């Protein structure tokens, strides 16, 4: 079985399915942790529709899709915040495929995409409950920093210089 990563239009059916899976997982995880319930279906649909991912479209962004043995498996996106700083977004792998090297491959491909957009630094935000994600970022050389945004669900911010 092999991994591949390639750019994907943010509004393709593949991207839409991966966005739905990503958002459902992180939203349900938050609600289960804080309120003991899953995301209300109407809220889920509203939030998925409100955040289609247009900021990940060229010329100032890229959405990447990882495929495992040819099948869509995950995403990572980057968008320029300014001329030299990119933001890493929507890093996700379907749960059964985690632990097989795909996440690191996606993040490295996103870093390459950020460099191609002209960024010399990449930043991201995440949450305390996403322990495996935080460990991945640290393993890949990201350092925890002060907040770079006011994202209400974030409580960890990371940065990395892109060589």
PDB file of C-alpha atoms in Angstrom:
ATOM      1  CA  UNK A   1       0.000   0.000   0.000  1.00  0.00           C
ATOM      2  CA  UNK A   2       1.335   3.427  -0.911  1.00  0.00           C
ATOM      3  CA  UNK A   3       0.628   7.053  -0.068  1.00  0.00           C
ATOM      4  CA  UNK A   4       0.320   9.841  -2.605  1.00  0.00           C
ATOM      5  CA  UNK A   5      -0.428  13.515  -2.016  1.00  0.00           C
ATOM      6  CA  UNK A   6      -1.679  15.913  -4.671  1.00  0.00           C
ATOM      7  CA  UNK A   7      -3.488  19.258  -4.895  1.00  0.00           C
ATOM      8  CA  UNK A   8      -7.276  19.069  -4.985  1.00  0.00           C
ATOM      9  CA  UNK A   9      -9.888  21.770  -5.671  1.00  0.00           C
ATOM     10  CA  UNK A  10     -11.416  22.788  -2.333  1.00  0.00           C
ATOM     11  CA  UNK A  11     -14.908  22.309  -3.770  1.00  0.00           C
ATOM     12  CA  UNK A  12     -14.445  18.875  -5.341  1.00  0.00           C
ATOM     13  CA  UNK A  13     -16.623  15.990  -4.128  1.00  0.00           C
ATOM     14  CA  UNK A  14     -13.533  14.335  -2.612  1.00  0.00           C
ATOM     15  CA  UNK A  15     -12.600  17.509  -0.707  1.00  0.00           C
ATOM     16  CA  UNK A  16     -16.201  17.972   0.451  1.00  0.00           C
ATOM     17  CA  UNK A  17     -16.382  14.414   1.823  1.00  0.00           C
ATOM     18  CA  UNK A  18     -13.076  14.801   3.657  1.00  0.00           C
ATOM     19  CA  UNK A  19     -14.126  18.214   5.059  1.00  0.00           C
ATOM     20  CA  UNK A  20     -17.368  16.691   6.347  1.00  0.00           C
ATOM     21  CA  UNK A  21     -15.481  13.832   8.011  1.00  0.00           C
ATOM     22  CA  UNK A  22     -12.904  16.205   9.528  1.00  0.00           C
ATOM     23  CA  UNK A  23     -15.426  18.705  10.848  1.00  0.00           C
ATOM     24  CA  UNK A  24     -17.730  16.010  12.202  1.00  0.00           C
ATOM     25  CA  UNK A  25     -14.882  14.375  14.093  1.00  0.00           C
ATOM     26  CA  UNK A  26     -13.429  17.529  15.665  1.00  0.00           C
ATOM     27  CA  UNK A  27     -16.839  18.989  16.472  1.00  0.00           C
ATOM     28  CA  UNK A  28     -18.158  15.769  18.007  1.00  0.00           C
ATOM     29  CA  UNK A  29     -14.945  15.375  19.996  1.00  0.00           C
ATOM     30  CA  UNK A  30     -15.334  18.902  21.447  1.00  0.00           C
ATOM     31  CA  UNK A  31     -19.009  18.469  22.318  1.00  0.00           C
ATOM     32  CA  UNK A  32     -18.465  15.034  23.858  1.00  0.00           C
ATOM     33  CA  UNK A  33     -15.630  16.395  25.987  1.00  0.00           C
ATOM     34  CA  UNK A  34     -17.381  19.578  27.099  1.00  0.00           C
ATOM     35  CA  UNK A  35     -21.102  18.764  26.982  1.00  0.00           C
ATOM     36  CA  UNK A  36     -21.334  14.969  26.855  1.00  0.00           C
ATOM     37  CA  UNK A  37     -23.130  14.917  23.507  1.00  0.00           C
ATOM     38  CA  UNK A  38     -22.436  14.865  19.793  1.00  0.00           C
ATOM     39  CA  UNK A  39     -22.845  17.904  17.560  1.00  0.00           C
ATOM     40  CA  UNK A  40     -26.425  18.844  16.813  1.00  0.00           C
ATOM     41  CA  UNK A  41     -27.019  17.751  13.176  1.00  0.00           C
ATOM     42  CA  UNK A  42     -28.442  21.140  12.150  1.00  0.00           C
ATOM     43  CA  UNK A  43     -25.447  22.957  13.630  1.00  0.00           C
ATOM     44  CA  UNK A  44     -23.101  20.533  11.896  1.00  0.00           C
ATOM     45  CA  UNK A  45     -24.692  21.178   8.496  1.00  0.00           C
ATOM     46  CA  UNK A  46     -24.704  24.930   9.069  1.00  0.00           C
ATOM     47  CA  UNK A  47     -21.007  25.050  10.039  1.00  0.00           C
ATOM     48  CA  UNK A  48     -19.865  22.768   7.225  1.00  0.00           C
ATOM     49  CA  UNK A  49     -21.715  24.942   4.703  1.00  0.00           C
ATOM     50  CA  UNK A  50     -20.363  28.160   6.245  1.00  0.00           C
ATOM     51  CA  UNK A  51     -16.737  27.077   5.863  1.00  0.00           C
ATOM     52  CA  UNK A  52     -16.380  25.668   2.340  1.00  0.00           C
ATOM     53  CA  UNK A  53     -12.603  26.202   2.189  1.00  0.00           C
ATOM     54  CA  UNK A  54     -12.330  28.899  -0.463  1.00  0.00           C
ATOM     55  CA  UNK A  55      -9.328  30.319   1.420  1.00  0.00           C
ATOM     56  CA  UNK A  56      -7.463  27.150   0.390  1.00  0.00           C
ATOM     57  CA  UNK A  57      -7.811  27.915  -3.318  1.00  0.00           C
ATOM     58  CA  UNK A  58      -5.013  29.293  -5.481  1.00  0.00           C
ATOM     59  CA  UNK A  59      -3.427  31.743  -5.770  1.00  0.00           C
ATOM     60  CA  UNK A  60      -3.076  32.254  -1.976  1.00  0.00           C
ATOM     61  CA  UNK A  61      -3.871  28.755  -0.768  1.00  0.00           C
ATOM     62  CA  UNK A  62      -3.696  25.056  -1.549  1.00  0.00           C
ATOM     63  CA  UNK A  63      -5.695  22.046  -0.469  1.00  0.00           C
ATOM     64  CA  UNK A  64      -3.890  18.727  -0.604  1.00  0.00           C
ATOM     65  CA  UNK A  65      -5.475  15.285  -0.553  1.00  0.00           C
ATOM     66  CA  UNK A  66      -3.628  12.180   0.556  1.00  0.00           C
ATOM     67  CA  UNK A  67      -4.605   8.906  -1.017  1.00  0.00           C
ATOM     68  CA  UNK A  68      -3.761   5.505   0.380  1.00  0.00           C
ATOM     69  CA  UNK A  69      -3.603   2.849  -2.296  1.00  0.00           C
ATOM     70  CA  UNK A  70      -5.455   5.281  -4.578  1.00  0.00           C
ATOM     71  CA  UNK A  71      -8.356   5.977  -2.187  1.00  0.00           C
ATOM     72  CA  UNK A  72      -8.923   9.398  -0.552  1.00  0.00           C
ATOM     73  CA  UNK A  73      -7.544   9.200   2.974  1.00  0.00           C
ATOM     74  CA  UNK A  74      -6.983  12.716   4.304  1.00  0.00           C
ATOM     75  CA  UNK A  75      -6.316  16.390   3.756  1.00  0.00           C
ATOM     76  CA  UNK A  76      -4.091  19.290   4.687  1.00  0.00           C
ATOM     77  CA  UNK A  77      -4.404  22.844   3.524  1.00  0.00           C
ATOM     78  CA  UNK A  78      -2.397  26.033   3.623  1.00  0.00           C
ATOM     79  CA  UNK A  79      -3.325  29.636   3.134  1.00  0.00           C
ATOM     80  CA  UNK A  80      -1.214  32.751   3.172  1.00  0.00           C
ATOM     81  CA  UNK A  81      -1.924  35.050   6.104  1.00  0.00           C
ATOM     82  CA  UNK A  82       0.489  37.620   4.684  1.00  0.00           C
ATOM     83  CA  UNK A  83       3.272  37.554   2.111  1.00  0.00           C
ATOM     84  CA  UNK A  84       5.633  35.499   4.290  1.00  0.00           C
ATOM     85  CA  UNK A  85       3.403  33.541   6.699  1.00  0.00           C
ATOM     86  CA  UNK A  86       1.210  30.576   5.825  1.00  0.00           C
ATOM     87  CA  UNK A  87      -1.318  28.867   8.062  1.00  0.00           C
ATOM     88  CA  UNK A  88      -1.692  25.088   8.182  1.00  0.00           C
ATOM     89  CA  UNK A  89      -5.361  24.045   8.196  1.00  0.00           C
ATOM     90  CA  UNK A  90      -7.566  20.953   8.037  1.00  0.00           C
ATOM     91  CA  UNK A  91      -4.945  18.307   8.736  1.00  0.00           C
ATOM     92  CA  UNK A  92      -6.972  15.112   8.846  1.00  0.00           C
ATOM     93  CA  UNK A  93      -6.713  11.391   8.151  1.00  0.00           C
ATOM     94  CA  UNK A  94      -9.498   8.868   8.339  1.00  0.00           C
ATOM     95  CA  UNK A  95      -9.092   7.086  11.673  1.00  0.00           C
ATOM     96  CA  UNK A  96      -8.369   3.573  10.317  1.00  0.00           C
ATOM     97  CA  UNK A  97      -5.386   4.956   8.357  1.00  0.00           C
ATOM     98  CA  UNK A  98      -3.708   6.784  11.220  1.00  0.00           C
ATOM     99  CA  UNK A  99      -0.323   5.554  12.382  1.00  0.00           C
ATOM    100  CA  UNK A 100       0.842   4.659   8.871  1.00  0.00           C
ATOM    101  CA  UNK A 101       2.878   7.785   8.090  1.00  0.00           C
ATOM    102  CA  UNK A 102       0.218   9.677   6.168  1.00  0.00           C
ATOM    103  CA  UNK A 103      -0.111  12.622   8.558  1.00  0.00           C
ATOM    104  CA  UNK A 104       3.596  13.479   8.459  1.00  0.00           C
ATOM    105  CA  UNK A 105       3.553  13.125   4.680  1.00  0.00           C
ATOM    106  CA  UNK A 106       0.591  15.504   4.445  1.00  0.00           C
ATOM    107  CA  UNK A 107       2.151  18.105   6.745  1.00  0.00           C
ATOM    108  CA  UNK A 108       5.449  18.014   4.835  1.00  0.00           C
ATOM    109  CA  UNK A 109       3.571  18.391   1.538  1.00  0.00           C
ATOM    110  CA  UNK A 110       1.674  21.343   3.021  1.00  0.00           C
ATOM    111  CA  UNK A 111       4.987  22.898   4.085  1.00  0.00           C
ATOM    112  CA  UNK A 112       6.249  22.485   0.503  1.00  0.00           C
ATOM    113  CA  UNK A 113       3.065  24.135  -0.773  1.00  0.00           C
ATOM    114  CA  UNK A 114       3.559  27.013   1.680  1.00  0.00           C
ATOM    115  CA  UNK A 115       7.134  27.485   0.441  1.00  0.00           C
ATOM    116  CA  UNK A 116       5.880  27.504  -3.148  1.00  0.00           C
ATOM    117  CA  UNK A 117       3.446  30.277  -2.134  1.00  0.00           C
ATOM    118  CA  UNK A 118       6.417  32.287  -0.834  1.00  0.00           C
ATOM    119  CA  UNK A 119       6.041  31.649   2.894  1.00  0.00           C
ATOM    120  CA  UNK A 120       9.098  31.506   5.132  1.00  0.00           C
ATOM    121  CA  UNK A 121       7.083  30.567   8.199  1.00  0.00           C
ATOM    122  CA  UNK A 122       4.056  28.397   8.861  1.00  0.00           C
ATOM    123  CA  UNK A 123       1.699  28.651  11.835  1.00  0.00           C
ATOM    124  CA  UNK A 124      -1.223  26.610  13.112  1.00  0.00           C
ATOM    125  CA  UNK A 125      -3.648  26.389  15.984  1.00  0.00           C
ATOM    126  CA  UNK A 126      -5.066  23.318  17.669  1.00  0.00           C
ATOM    127  CA  UNK A 127      -6.804  22.151  20.826  1.00  0.00           C
ATOM    128  CA  UNK A 128      -5.672  20.417  24.006  1.00  0.00           C
ATOM    129  CA  UNK A 129      -7.789  17.333  23.305  1.00  0.00           C
ATOM    130  CA  UNK A 130      -6.011  16.737  19.972  1.00  0.00           C
ATOM    131  CA  UNK A 131      -3.030  15.143  21.714  1.00  0.00           C
ATOM    132  CA  UNK A 132      -1.814  13.098  18.736  1.00  0.00           C
ATOM    133  CA  UNK A 133      -1.893  16.163  16.491  1.00  0.00           C
ATOM    134  CA  UNK A 134       0.162  18.206  18.954  1.00  0.00           C
ATOM    135  CA  UNK A 135       2.678  15.353  19.222  1.00  0.00           C
ATOM    136  CA  UNK A 136       2.924  15.173  15.422  1.00  0.00           C
ATOM    137  CA  UNK A 137       3.603  18.895  15.117  1.00  0.00           C
ATOM    138  CA  UNK A 138       6.288  18.774  17.822  1.00  0.00           C
ATOM    139  CA  UNK A 139       7.910  15.755  16.150  1.00  0.00           C
ATOM    140  CA  UNK A 140       7.999  17.674  12.847  1.00  0.00           C
ATOM    141  CA  UNK A 141       9.783  20.663  14.384  1.00  0.00           C
ATOM    142  CA  UNK A 142       6.898  22.970  15.261  1.00  0.00           C
ATOM    143  CA  UNK A 143       7.362  25.037  18.396  1.00  0.00           C
ATOM    144  CA  UNK A 144       4.566  26.219  20.635  1.00  0.00           C
ATOM    145  CA  UNK A 145       4.124  30.008  20.444  1.00  0.00           C
ATOM    146  CA  UNK A 146       1.904  32.807  21.594  1.00  0.00           C
ATOM    147  CA  UNK A 147      -1.525  32.971  19.889  1.00  0.00           C
ATOM    148  CA  UNK A 148      -1.491  34.287  16.341  1.00  0.00           C
ATOM    149  CA  UNK A 149      -5.293  34.446  16.099  1.00  0.00           C
ATOM    150  CA  UNK A 150      -8.361  34.637  18.301  1.00  0.00           C
ATOM    151  CA  UNK A 151      -9.842  31.274  17.311  1.00  0.00           C
ATOM    152  CA  UNK A 152     -12.305  30.521  20.147  1.00  0.00           C
ATOM    153  CA  UNK A 153     -11.702  26.745  20.204  1.00  0.00           C
ATOM    154  CA  UNK A 154      -7.893  26.882  19.990  1.00  0.00           C
ATOM    155  CA  UNK A 155      -5.706  26.671  23.045  1.00  0.00           C
ATOM    156  CA  UNK A 156      -2.344  25.763  21.463  1.00  0.00           C
ATOM    157  CA  UNK A 157      -0.516  27.676  18.729  1.00  0.00           C
ATOM    158  CA  UNK A 158       2.557  26.488  16.851  1.00  0.00           C
ATOM    159  CA  UNK A 159       5.057  27.957  14.409  1.00  0.00           C
ATOM    160  CA  UNK A 160       7.855  26.637  12.238  1.00  0.00           C
ATOM    161  CA  UNK A 161      10.450  28.344  10.061  1.00  0.00           C
ATOM    162  CA  UNK A 162      10.460  26.968   6.526  1.00  0.00           C
ATOM    163  CA  UNK A 163      13.998  26.551   5.174  1.00  0.00           C
TER     164      UNK A 163
END
